[in-house]
Structures are given as structure tokens and as C-alpha cells.
Short mmCIF file of C-alpha atoms and ligand atoms in Angstrom, two decimals:
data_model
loop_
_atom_site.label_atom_id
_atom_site.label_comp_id
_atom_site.label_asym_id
_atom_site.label_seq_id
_atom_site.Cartn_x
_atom_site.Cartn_y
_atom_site.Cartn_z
CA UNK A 242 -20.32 -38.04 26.14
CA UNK A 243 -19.43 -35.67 23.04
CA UNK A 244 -18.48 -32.61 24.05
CA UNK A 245 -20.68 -31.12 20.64
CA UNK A 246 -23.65 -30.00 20.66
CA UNK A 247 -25.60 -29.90 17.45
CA UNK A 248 -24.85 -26.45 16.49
CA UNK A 249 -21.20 -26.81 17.15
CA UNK A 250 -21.40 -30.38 14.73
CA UNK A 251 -23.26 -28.25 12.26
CA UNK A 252 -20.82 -25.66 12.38
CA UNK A 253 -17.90 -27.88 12.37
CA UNK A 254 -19.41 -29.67 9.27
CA UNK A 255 -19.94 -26.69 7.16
CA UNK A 256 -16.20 -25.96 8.28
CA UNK A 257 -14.64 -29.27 7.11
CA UNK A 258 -17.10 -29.28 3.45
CA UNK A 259 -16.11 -25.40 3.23
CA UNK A 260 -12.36 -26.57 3.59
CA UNK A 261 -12.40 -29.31 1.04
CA UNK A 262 -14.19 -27.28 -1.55
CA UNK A 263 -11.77 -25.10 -3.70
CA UNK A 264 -12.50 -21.03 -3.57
CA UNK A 265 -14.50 -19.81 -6.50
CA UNK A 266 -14.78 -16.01 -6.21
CA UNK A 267 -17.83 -14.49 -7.11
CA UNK A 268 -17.28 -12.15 -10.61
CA UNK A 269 -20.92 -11.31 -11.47
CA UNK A 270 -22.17 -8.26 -11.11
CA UNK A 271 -25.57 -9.56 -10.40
CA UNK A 272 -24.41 -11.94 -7.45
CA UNK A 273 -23.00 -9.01 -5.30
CA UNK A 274 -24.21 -9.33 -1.66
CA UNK A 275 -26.67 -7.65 -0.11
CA UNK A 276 -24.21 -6.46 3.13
CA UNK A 277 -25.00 -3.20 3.78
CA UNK A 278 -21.88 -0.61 3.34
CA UNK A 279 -21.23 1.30 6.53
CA UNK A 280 -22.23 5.45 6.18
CA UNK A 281 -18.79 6.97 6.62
CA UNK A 282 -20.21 9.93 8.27
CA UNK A 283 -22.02 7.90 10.76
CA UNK A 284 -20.14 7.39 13.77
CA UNK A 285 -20.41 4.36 16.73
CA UNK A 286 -23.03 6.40 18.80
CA UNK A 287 -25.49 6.87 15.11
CA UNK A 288 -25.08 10.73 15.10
CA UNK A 289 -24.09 11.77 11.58
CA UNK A 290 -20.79 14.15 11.17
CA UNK A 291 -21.84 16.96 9.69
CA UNK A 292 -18.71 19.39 10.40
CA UNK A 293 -14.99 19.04 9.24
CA UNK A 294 -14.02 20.20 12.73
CA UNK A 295 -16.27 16.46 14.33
CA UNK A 296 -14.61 14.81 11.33
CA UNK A 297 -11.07 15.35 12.48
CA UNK A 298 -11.85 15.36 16.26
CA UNK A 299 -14.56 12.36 16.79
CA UNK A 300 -15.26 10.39 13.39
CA UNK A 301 -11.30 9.93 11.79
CA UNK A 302 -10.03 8.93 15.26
CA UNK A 303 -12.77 6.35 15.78
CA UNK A 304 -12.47 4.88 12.30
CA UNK A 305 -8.58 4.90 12.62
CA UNK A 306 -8.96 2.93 15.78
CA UNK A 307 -11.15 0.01 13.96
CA UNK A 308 -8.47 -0.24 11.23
CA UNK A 309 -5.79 -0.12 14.18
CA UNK A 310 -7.12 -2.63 15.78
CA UNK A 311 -9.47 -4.59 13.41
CA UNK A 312 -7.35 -4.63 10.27
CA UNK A 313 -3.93 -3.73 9.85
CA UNK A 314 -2.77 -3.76 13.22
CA UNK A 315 -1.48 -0.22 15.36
CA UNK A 316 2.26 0.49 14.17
CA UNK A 317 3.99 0.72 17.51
CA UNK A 318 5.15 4.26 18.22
CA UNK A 319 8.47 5.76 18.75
CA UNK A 320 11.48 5.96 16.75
CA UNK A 321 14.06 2.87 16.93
CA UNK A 322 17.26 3.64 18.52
CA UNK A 323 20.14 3.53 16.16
CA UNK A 324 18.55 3.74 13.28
CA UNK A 325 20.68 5.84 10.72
CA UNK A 326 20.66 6.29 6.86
CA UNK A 327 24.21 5.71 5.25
CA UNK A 328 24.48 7.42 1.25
CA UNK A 329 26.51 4.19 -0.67
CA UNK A 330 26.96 5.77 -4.07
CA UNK A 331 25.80 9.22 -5.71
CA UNK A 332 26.09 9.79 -9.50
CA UNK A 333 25.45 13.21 -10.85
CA UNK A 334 25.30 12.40 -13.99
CA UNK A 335 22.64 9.53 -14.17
CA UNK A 336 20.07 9.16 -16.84
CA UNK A 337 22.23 10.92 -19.46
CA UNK A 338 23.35 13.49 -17.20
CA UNK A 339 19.54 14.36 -16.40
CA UNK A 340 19.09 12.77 -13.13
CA UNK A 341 21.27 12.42 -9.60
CA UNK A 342 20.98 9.14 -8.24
CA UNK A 343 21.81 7.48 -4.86
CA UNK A 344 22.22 5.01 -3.17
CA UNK A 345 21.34 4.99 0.64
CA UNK A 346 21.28 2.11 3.13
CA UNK A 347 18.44 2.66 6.48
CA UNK A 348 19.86 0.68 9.05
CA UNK A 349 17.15 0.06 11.22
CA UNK A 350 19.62 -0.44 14.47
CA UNK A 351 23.27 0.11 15.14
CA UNK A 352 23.69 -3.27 14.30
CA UNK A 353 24.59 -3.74 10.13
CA UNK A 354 21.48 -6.21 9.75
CA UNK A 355 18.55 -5.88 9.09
CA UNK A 356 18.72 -2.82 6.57
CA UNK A 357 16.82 -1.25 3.46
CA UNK A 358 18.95 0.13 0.60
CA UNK A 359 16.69 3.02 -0.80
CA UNK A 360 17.48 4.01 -4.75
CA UNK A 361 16.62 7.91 -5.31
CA UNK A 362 16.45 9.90 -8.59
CA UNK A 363 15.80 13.78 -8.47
CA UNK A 364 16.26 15.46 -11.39
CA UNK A 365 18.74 17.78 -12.49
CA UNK A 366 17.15 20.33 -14.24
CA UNK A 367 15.22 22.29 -11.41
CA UNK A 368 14.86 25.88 -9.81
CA UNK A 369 13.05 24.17 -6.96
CA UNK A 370 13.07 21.46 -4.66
CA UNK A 371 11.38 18.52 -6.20
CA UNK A 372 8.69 16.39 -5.41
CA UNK A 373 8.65 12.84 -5.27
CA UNK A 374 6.66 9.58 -5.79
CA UNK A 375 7.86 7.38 -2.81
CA UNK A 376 7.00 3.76 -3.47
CA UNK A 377 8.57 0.10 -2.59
CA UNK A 378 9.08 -2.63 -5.28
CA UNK A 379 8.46 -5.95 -5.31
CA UNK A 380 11.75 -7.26 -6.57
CA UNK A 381 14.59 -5.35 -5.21
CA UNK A 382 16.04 -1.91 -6.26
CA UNK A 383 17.94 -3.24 -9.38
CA UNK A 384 14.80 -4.81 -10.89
CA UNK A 385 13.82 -1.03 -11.79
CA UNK A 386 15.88 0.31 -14.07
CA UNK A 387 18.85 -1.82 -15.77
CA UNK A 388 21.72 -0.41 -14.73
CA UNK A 389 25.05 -1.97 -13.81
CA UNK A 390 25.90 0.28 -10.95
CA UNK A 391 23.00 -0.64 -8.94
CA UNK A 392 24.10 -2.70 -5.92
CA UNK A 393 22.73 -6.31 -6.14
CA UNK A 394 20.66 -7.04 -3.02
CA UNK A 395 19.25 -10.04 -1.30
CA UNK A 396 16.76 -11.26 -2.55
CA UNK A 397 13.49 -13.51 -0.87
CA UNK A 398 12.88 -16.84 -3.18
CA UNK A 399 10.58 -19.83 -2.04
CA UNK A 400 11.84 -23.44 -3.58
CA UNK A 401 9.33 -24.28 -5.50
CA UNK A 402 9.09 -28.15 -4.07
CA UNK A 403 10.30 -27.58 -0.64
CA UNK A 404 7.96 -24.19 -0.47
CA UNK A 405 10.82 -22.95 2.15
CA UNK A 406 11.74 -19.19 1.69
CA UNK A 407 15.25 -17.99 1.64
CA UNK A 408 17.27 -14.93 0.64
CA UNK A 409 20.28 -14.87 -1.59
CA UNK A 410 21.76 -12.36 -4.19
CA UNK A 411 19.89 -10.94 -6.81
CA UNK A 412 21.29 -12.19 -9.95
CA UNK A 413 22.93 -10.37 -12.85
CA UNK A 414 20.38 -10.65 -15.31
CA UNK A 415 17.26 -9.49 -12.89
CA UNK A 416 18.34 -5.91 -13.57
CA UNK A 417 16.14 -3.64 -15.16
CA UNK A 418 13.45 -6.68 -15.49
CA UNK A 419 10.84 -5.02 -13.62
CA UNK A 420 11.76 -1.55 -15.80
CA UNK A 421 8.55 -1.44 -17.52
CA UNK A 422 6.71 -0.49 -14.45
CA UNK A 423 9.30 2.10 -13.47
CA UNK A 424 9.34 4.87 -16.04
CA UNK A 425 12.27 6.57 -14.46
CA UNK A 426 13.46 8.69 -18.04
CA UNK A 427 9.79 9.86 -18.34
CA UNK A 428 9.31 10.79 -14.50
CA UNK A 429 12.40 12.68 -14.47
CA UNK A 430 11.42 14.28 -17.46
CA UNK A 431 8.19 15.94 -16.14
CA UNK A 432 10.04 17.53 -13.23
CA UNK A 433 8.93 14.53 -10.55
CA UNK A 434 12.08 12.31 -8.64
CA UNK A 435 10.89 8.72 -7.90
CA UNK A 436 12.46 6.80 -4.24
CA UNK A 437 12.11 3.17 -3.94
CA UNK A 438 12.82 0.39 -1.77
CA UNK A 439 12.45 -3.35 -2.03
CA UNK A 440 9.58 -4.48 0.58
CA UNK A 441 10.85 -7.38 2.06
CA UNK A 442 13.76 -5.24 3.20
CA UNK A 443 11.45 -4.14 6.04
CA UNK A 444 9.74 -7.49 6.14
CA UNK A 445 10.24 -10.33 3.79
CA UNK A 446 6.78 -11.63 2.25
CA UNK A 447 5.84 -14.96 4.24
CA UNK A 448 4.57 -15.52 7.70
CA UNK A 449 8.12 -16.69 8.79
CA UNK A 450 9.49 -13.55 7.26
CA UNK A 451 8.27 -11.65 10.66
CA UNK A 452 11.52 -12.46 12.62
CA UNK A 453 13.60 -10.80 9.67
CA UNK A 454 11.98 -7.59 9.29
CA UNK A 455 10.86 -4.57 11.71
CA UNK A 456 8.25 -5.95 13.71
CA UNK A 457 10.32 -7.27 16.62
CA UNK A 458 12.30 -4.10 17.31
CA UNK A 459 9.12 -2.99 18.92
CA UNK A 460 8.17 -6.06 20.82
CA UNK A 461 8.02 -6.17 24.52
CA UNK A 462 10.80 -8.21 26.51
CA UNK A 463 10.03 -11.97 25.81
CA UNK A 464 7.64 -11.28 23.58
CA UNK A 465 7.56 -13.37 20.24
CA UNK A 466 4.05 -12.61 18.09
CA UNK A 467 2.34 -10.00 17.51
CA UNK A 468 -1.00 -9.16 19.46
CA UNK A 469 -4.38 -9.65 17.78
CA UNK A 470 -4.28 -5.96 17.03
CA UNK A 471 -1.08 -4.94 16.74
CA UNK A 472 0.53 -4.26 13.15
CA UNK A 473 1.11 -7.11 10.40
CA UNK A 474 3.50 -6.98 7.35
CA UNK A 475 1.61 -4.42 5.71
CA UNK A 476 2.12 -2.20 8.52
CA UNK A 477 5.70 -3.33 8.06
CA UNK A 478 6.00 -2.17 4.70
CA UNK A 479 3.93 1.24 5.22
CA UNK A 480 6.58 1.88 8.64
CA UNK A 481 9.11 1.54 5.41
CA UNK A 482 7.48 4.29 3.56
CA UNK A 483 7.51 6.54 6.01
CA UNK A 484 10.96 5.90 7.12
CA UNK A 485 11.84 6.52 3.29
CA UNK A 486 9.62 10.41 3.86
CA UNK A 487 12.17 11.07 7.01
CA UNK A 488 14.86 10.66 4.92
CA UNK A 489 13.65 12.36 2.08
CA UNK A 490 12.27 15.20 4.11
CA UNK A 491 16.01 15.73 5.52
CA UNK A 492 17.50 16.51 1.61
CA UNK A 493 16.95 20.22 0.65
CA UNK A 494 17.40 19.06 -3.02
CA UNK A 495 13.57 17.52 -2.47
CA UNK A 496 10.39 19.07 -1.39
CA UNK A 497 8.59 17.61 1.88
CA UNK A 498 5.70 19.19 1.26
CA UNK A 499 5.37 17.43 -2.44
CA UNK A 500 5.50 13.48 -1.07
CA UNK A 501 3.43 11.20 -3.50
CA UNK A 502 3.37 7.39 -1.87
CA UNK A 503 2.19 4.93 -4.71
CA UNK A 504 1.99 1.18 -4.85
CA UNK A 505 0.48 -1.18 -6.89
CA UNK A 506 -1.42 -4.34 -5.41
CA UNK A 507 -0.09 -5.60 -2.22
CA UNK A 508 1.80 -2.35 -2.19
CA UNK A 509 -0.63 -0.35 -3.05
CA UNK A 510 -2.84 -1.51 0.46
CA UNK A 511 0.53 -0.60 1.97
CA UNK A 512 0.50 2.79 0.53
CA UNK A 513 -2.71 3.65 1.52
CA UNK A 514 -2.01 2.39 4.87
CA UNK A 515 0.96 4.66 5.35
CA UNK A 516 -0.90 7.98 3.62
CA UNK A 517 -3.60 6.83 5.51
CA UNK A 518 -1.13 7.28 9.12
CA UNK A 519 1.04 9.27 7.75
CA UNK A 520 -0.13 12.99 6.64
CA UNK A 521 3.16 13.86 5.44
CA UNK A 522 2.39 11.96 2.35
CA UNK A 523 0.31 14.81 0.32
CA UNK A 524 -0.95 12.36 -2.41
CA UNK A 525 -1.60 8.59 -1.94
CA UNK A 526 -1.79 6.77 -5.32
CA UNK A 527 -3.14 3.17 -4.98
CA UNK A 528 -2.79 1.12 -8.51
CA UNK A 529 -4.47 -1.92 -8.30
CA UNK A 530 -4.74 -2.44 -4.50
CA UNK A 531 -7.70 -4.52 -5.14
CA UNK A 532 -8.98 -6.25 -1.54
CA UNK A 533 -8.05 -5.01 1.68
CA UNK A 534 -6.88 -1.81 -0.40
CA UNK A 535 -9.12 0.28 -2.07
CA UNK A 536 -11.79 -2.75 -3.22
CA UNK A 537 -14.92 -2.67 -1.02
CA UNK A 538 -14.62 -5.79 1.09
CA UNK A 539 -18.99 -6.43 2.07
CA UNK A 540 -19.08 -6.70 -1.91
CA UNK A 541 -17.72 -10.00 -2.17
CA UNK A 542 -16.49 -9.61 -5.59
CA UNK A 543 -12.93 -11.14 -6.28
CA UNK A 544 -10.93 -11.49 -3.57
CA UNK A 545 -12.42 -12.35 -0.12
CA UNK A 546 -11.26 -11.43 3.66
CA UNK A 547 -11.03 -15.11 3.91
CA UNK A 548 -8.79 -15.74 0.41
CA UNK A 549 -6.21 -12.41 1.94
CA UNK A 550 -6.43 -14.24 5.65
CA UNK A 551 -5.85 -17.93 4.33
CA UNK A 552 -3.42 -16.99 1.52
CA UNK A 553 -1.72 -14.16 3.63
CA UNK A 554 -1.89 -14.72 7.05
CA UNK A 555 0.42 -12.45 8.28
CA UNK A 556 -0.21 -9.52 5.79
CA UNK A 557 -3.19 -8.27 8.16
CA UNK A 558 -3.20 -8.30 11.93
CA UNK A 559 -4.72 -11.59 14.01
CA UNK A 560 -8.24 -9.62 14.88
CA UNK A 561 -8.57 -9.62 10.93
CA UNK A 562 -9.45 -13.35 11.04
CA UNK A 563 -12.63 -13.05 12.59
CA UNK A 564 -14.03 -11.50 9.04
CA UNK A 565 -13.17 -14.87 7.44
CA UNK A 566 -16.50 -15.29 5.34
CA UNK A 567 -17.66 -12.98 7.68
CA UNK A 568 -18.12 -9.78 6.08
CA UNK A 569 -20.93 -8.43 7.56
CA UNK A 570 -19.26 -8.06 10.78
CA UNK A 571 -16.66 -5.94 9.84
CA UNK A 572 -17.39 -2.73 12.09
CA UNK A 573 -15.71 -0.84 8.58
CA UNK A 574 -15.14 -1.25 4.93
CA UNK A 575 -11.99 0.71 2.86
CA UNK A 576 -13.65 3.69 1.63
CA UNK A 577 -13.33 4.74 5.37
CA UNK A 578 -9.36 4.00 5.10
CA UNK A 579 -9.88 5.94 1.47
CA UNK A 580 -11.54 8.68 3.85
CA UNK A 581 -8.75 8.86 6.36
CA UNK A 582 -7.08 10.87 3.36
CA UNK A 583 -8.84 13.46 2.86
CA UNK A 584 -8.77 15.90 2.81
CA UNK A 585 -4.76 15.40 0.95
CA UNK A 586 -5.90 14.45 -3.15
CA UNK A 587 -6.22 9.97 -3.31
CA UNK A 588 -5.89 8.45 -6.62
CA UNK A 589 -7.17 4.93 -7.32
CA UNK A 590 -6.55 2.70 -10.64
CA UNK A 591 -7.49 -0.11 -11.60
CA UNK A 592 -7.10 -2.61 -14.59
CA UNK A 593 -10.17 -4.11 -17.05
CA UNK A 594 -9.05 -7.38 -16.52
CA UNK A 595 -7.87 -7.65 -12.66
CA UNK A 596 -11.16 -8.81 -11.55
CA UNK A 597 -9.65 -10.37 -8.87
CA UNK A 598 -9.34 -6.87 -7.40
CA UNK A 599 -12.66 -5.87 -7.98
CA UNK A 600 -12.57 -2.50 -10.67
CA UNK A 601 -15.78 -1.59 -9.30
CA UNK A 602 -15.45 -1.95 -6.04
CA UNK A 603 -12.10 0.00 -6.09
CA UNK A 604 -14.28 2.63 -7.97
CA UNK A 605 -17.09 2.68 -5.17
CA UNK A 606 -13.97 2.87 -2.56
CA UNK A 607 -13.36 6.36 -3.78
CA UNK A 608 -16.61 6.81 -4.17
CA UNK A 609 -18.05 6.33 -0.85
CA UNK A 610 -15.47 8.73 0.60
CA UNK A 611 -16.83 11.62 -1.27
CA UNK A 612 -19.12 12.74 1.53
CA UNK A 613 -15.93 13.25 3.87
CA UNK A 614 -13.70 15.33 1.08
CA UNK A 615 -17.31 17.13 0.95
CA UNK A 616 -16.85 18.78 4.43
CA UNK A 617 -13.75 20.03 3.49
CA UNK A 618 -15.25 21.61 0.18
CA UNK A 619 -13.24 19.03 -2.14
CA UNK A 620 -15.41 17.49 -5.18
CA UNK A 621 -14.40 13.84 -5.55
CA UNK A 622 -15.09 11.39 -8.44
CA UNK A 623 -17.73 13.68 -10.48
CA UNK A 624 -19.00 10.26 -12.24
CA UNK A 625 -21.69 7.96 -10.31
CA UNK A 626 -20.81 5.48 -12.36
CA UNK A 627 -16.78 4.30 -13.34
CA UNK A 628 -15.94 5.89 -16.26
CA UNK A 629 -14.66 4.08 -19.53
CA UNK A 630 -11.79 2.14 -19.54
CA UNK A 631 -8.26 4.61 -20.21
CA UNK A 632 -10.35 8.01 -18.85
CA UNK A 633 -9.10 9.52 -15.72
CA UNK A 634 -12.06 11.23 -13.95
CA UNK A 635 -12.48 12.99 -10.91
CA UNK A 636 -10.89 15.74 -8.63
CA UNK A 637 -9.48 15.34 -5.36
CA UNK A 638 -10.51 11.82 -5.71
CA UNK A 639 -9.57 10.37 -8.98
CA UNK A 640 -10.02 7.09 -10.70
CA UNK A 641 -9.26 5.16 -14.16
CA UNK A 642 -9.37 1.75 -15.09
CA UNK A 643 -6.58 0.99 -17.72
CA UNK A 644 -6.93 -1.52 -20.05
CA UNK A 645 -5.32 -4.47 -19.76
CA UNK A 646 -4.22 -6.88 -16.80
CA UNK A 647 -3.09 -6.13 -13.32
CA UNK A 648 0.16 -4.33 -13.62
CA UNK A 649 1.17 -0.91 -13.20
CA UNK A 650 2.41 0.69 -16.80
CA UNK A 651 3.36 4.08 -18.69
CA UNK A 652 -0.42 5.03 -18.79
CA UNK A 653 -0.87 4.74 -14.79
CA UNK A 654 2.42 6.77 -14.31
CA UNK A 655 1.08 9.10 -17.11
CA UNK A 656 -2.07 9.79 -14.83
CA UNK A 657 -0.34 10.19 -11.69
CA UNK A 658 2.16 13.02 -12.75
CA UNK A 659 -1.06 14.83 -14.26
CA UNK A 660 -3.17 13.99 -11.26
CA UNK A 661 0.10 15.49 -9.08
CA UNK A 662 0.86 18.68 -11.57
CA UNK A 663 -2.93 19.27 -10.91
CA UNK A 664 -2.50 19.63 -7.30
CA UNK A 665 0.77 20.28 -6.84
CA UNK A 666 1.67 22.79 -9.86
CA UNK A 667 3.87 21.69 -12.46
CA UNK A 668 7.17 20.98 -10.92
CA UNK A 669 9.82 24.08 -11.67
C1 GCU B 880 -2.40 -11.67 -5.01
C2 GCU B 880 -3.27 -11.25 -3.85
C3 GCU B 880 -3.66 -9.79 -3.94
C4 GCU B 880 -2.43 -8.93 -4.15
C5 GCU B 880 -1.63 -9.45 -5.31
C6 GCU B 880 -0.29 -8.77 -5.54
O1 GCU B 880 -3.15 -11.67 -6.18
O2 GCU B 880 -4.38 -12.09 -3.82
O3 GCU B 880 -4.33 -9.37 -2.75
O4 GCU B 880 -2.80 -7.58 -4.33
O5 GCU B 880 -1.32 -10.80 -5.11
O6 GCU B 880 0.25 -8.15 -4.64
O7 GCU B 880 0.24 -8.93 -6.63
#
């Protein structure tokens, strides 16, 4: 006898034709569900927040719980023994004698593997500590900026027929080829010092990369996966931010109060995932973050819970999975991780032509949060609508749309620094 019943052949059908047909994502306007967005102010028991004091006590612990345990995964407390930060070069005279830069290697144990090498510019010409965008890059730390000095790290490559992933030495000619997303010269110039890190120094990008990075300094004896709700590699890479704000906070030649984490697409859900835990950051920049960042998810525009859980399966943690084409179920969507800001200034981008990330829905993502920097007496976005393209709007939440493709460029940076000298001062 067949252990199905009809439902269960049903289901198993519309599993096996889902699986064969390729993903088209929905980018009409007009064929946006219908799922209701959850009120951000409304907590589990129905009673609407109405006070900052219930915001910080009842409603921002309850939603940081669902993304704990329903999203990203909880990032395991406690500090790792052994882990140290070692300076491996200092030039006072970088950038035509306008910036100091340094080298310094986090090793996360006492052990020399695994490490991050962290690359930090502060400018020169200050008469006060400075503040600084913290943000990890995609490539490795000599992809920013060409420059000969810059040690040559390892770097993550899959084989393109063999699809395995391995790590070997950056090679000469990848210097600098990532520069036009790192306008060091112009940062330094407005007063601002930039620290970066390459993100698969804390966990390398593929579901096998899990044994290399952080993640298993905090397992339990014996233990070899992650729970259902404990952290995935995004939680990896926003433990690496903050790791990167203890060191920075340390140097009196930078301000801690001024820390600015940025990242664009899959770090930019990191970044908001570390300002989100991590308060120390006083600005959280997210260019491009697109699903699972700042994009509505119950939209269903662009990217899907189901494309980021099929695609990425170990970017989110295993709880995630249940939201597979399954939306509607999700007890939150991301303007309540754009709400665990607040009330600390948020800045969202996005690109005309990145789609994929949903514009819109990263617009509504600030958006929504508004009611939440309300209680604290913080106007948001100002529009209702998202503005047109290359206009920054909006006040403690702020928002552009740059045109072009999904990238992060002289224009985003531009906004940023103005979007920081608004609420930081202009650096001295
Ligand atoms: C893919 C992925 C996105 C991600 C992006 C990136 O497009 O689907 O979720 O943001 O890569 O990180 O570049």
C-alpha cells in the first residue's frame, strides 16, 4: 500500500513540475502579491507600540528574536579566546602623503589560521579623531585600490567545470580591479577613513566554505552544523564587521562614536545585519542589498526567499527554508530589520536597473520603518513615493536610486559622506 495520500501526491507533484520549471521572477509592478506586510508597531499579542520606551523594551526584542531565529540565525555570544589583531605594515605617507594606511591581520585563535587581514586608511589632515565607513569586499583587500604594497591574499575561486571551490593567491594583476567601487582619494579627501576586509576571510562564499570560516569556533563539542536557528554566513560576515569596530574602536587616531558599516548586495544584507546587532555602528548604509536586505520579501518582486535559499543555502540560517515560496508565513518582513536601526540614521540605495533587487521594494523597506524612527521624533523618507532616479531624499532614513546597474560607484559614495556630514558634522 502507498504510503501517499492524495494530498501528499498532489503536493509532491506540484514539487517535482515546480523543480523542472526554470525560475522566472516576477518584474511587473502590476503582478505584486497581495501578502499583507506585517505593522511594525504591532507586536505578537496585537497591541500596537505606541511609546519609544515599549519599542526598546517589548517590540525590538521580539522582532530581533524572529530574525534570530527565523532568518539569519543568533550569532553565538562571547568573545573567542585568542583572538588578537597583529599591525603588518603602516605607511604614513599613503595616498600622496594624505592618508596613513595599515595593514592588520585578526587572528581569530592563537592558532595562525584562519585570519582576516583588515586594510585601514585615516586621513592625515585632521584635528580630530576620524570617522569611518567600515565595510568588507568581495575580492580581497588588494582588489581596492592598486597598489603594490598591498599584501596579496588568498583568494576563494570555483573551477568553472568541476564547480569545486578552492583558495589560492590573489594574482598580480587583480590589484586595484575592484578600485572603481572604492573611492579611497575622494573619501580621504572629505575628512572620512574607509576599513575593509575581504568576506570570505571570516567565511568563504559556498556551503562547504562553513568549516573554513568562524562558525565552528562557537560550536558545541562534537558538533558539526549549525542549528536551524543558529547564525549562517551572513552572520559570519556581520561577526567580521564588528570584529573590524573592536579594533577600530581601540585606535585613538579614529572616532568610535563615528562608525559607518556599508555594503553593497550580499554585503550590504550583512551590513544591515551587523548595524542591525550591533549599535556601535552609528550609520548603516545598505547599497543594493536587494532580497533578504533591505527589499521587502511578501512583494515577490525579483528575487524570491526560495531563489536566496536554493541559490544560497547557507547564506541564511536552516529555519529560513520553510519561507521557500512561502512568503506569507514569514512571522516578519525587512523593514522590521530596517527598524531595528533606529533610532541610529539607515541609508538605502538602489540602482534603476537591478531589478533583481527590487528598487521599490528597497524603497518601501525604509519606508515602512518610518513609524518606529517616529517614536523617537526622527522624520524618515519625506517622499511616499521613491523619488527620481540620482535624488537622495529623506532624513534619518534616506534613499536614492542611481542610475545604472547594480554596482556601488562615485555617486553612492558621494551620498553617503553627505548623508554622514549631515549627521555626524563635517569631519574636522
Ligand atoms: C546575486 C544574489 C543577490 C546578491 C548578489 C550579490 O545576484 O541573487 O541576492 O545580492 O548576488 O551579492 O552580488
Amino acid at each position: 500500500m502507498s504510503a501517499r495520500t492524495p494530498t501528499a501526491l498532489v503536493f509532491a507533484l506540484t514539487m517535482s513540475l515546480s523543480a523542472q520549471q526554470p525560475f522566472v521572477s516576477n518584474l511587473d509592478e502590476a503582478k505584486v502579491g497581495k501578502i499583507p506586510i506585517p505593522d511594525v508597531l504591532t507586536g505578537a499579542d496585537g497591541k500596537k507600540i505606541t511609546t519609544k520606551e515599549d519599542w526598546l523594551t517589548k517590540r525590538r526584542p521580539e522582532l530581533m528574536k524572529l530574525f534570530e531565529t527565523e532568518v539569519y540565525g543568533k550569532t553565538p555570544e562571547g568573545k573567542l579566546p585568542g583572538i588578537r589583531y597583529v599591525v603588518t605594515s603602516e605607511d604614513k605617507k599613503a595616498l600622496e602623503g594624505k592618508a596613513t594606511k595599515r595593514e592588520v591581520t585578526l587572528f581569530f585563535t592563537e592558532k595562525a589560521e584562519p585570519h582576516a587581514d583588515i586594510l585601514i586608511y585615516i586621513p592625515n589632515a585632521r584635528k580630530q579623531p576620524a570617522p569611518m565607513f567600515v565595510s568588507l569586499n568581495f575580492h580581497g583587500n588588494q582588489s581596492v585600490i592598486k597598489d603594490p604594497a598591498i599584501k596579496l591574499p588568498m583568494v576563494w575561486k570555483q573551477d568553472k567545470t568541476t564547480k569545486t571551490w578552492s583558495s589560492a593567491r590573489a594574482e598580480e594583476p587583480t590589484r586595484g580591479d575592484q578600485a572603481e567601487r572604492w573611492p579611497i582619494a575622494e573619501i580621504i579627501e572629505r575628512g572620512y577613513g574607509v576599513a575593509t576586509a575581504y568576506y570570505c576571510d571570516f567565511e568563504p562564499d559556498t556551503p562547504e566554505g562553513l568549516a573554513k570560516g568562524v562558525r565552528p569556533f562557537y560550536f558545541q563539542a562534537g558538533q558539526t552544523q549549525p542549528e536551524p536557528n543558529e547564525w549562517g554566513s551572513l552572520g559570519a560576515w556581520a561577526w567580521g564587521l564588528s570584529r573590524m569596530a573592536d579594533y577600530l574602536q581601540l585606535l585613538p587616531e579614529v572616532d568610535g562614536n563615528k562608525l559607518a558599516v556599508l555594503g553593497h548586495s550580499r554585503l550590504g544584507k550583512a551590513a544591515l545585519w551587523a548595524g542591525a546587532q550591533d549599535e556601535r555602528f552609528s550609520i548603516v548604509i545598505s547599497n543594493d542589498s536587494g532580497a533578504g536586505g533591505a527589499a521587502l520579501s511578501k512583494r515577490i518582486f525579483g528575487e524570491t526567499v526560495e531563489r536566496l535559499n536554493t541559490n544560497f543555502p547557507h547564506w541564511f540560517n536552516g529555519n529560513f527554508k520553510k519561507y521557500s515560496d512561502n512568503e506569507a508565513a514569514l512571522p516578519v518582513d525587512q523593514h522590521e530589520l530596517i527598524a531595528l536601526v533606529a533610532p541610529r540614521p539607515v541609508y538605502i540605495a538602489s540602482a534603476t536597473e537591478d531589478l533583481w533587487s527590487d528598487p521599490k521594494g528597497e524603497f518601501l523597506g525604509g519606508k515602512l520603518a518610518e513609524p518606529v524612527y517616529a517614536l523617537f521624533e526622527k522624520v524618515g523618507l519625506i517622499t511616499a513615493e521613491p523619488p527620481d532616479a540620482d535624488t537622495s531624499v529623506g532624513d534619518s532614513i534616506a534613499y536614492h536610486s542611481r542610475t545604472g546597474k547594480h554596482d556601488i560607484l562615485l555617486f553612492d559614495w558621494q551620498c553617503y559622506m553627505d548623508f554622514a556630514d549631515r549627521h555626524w558634522g563635517n569631519p574636522e
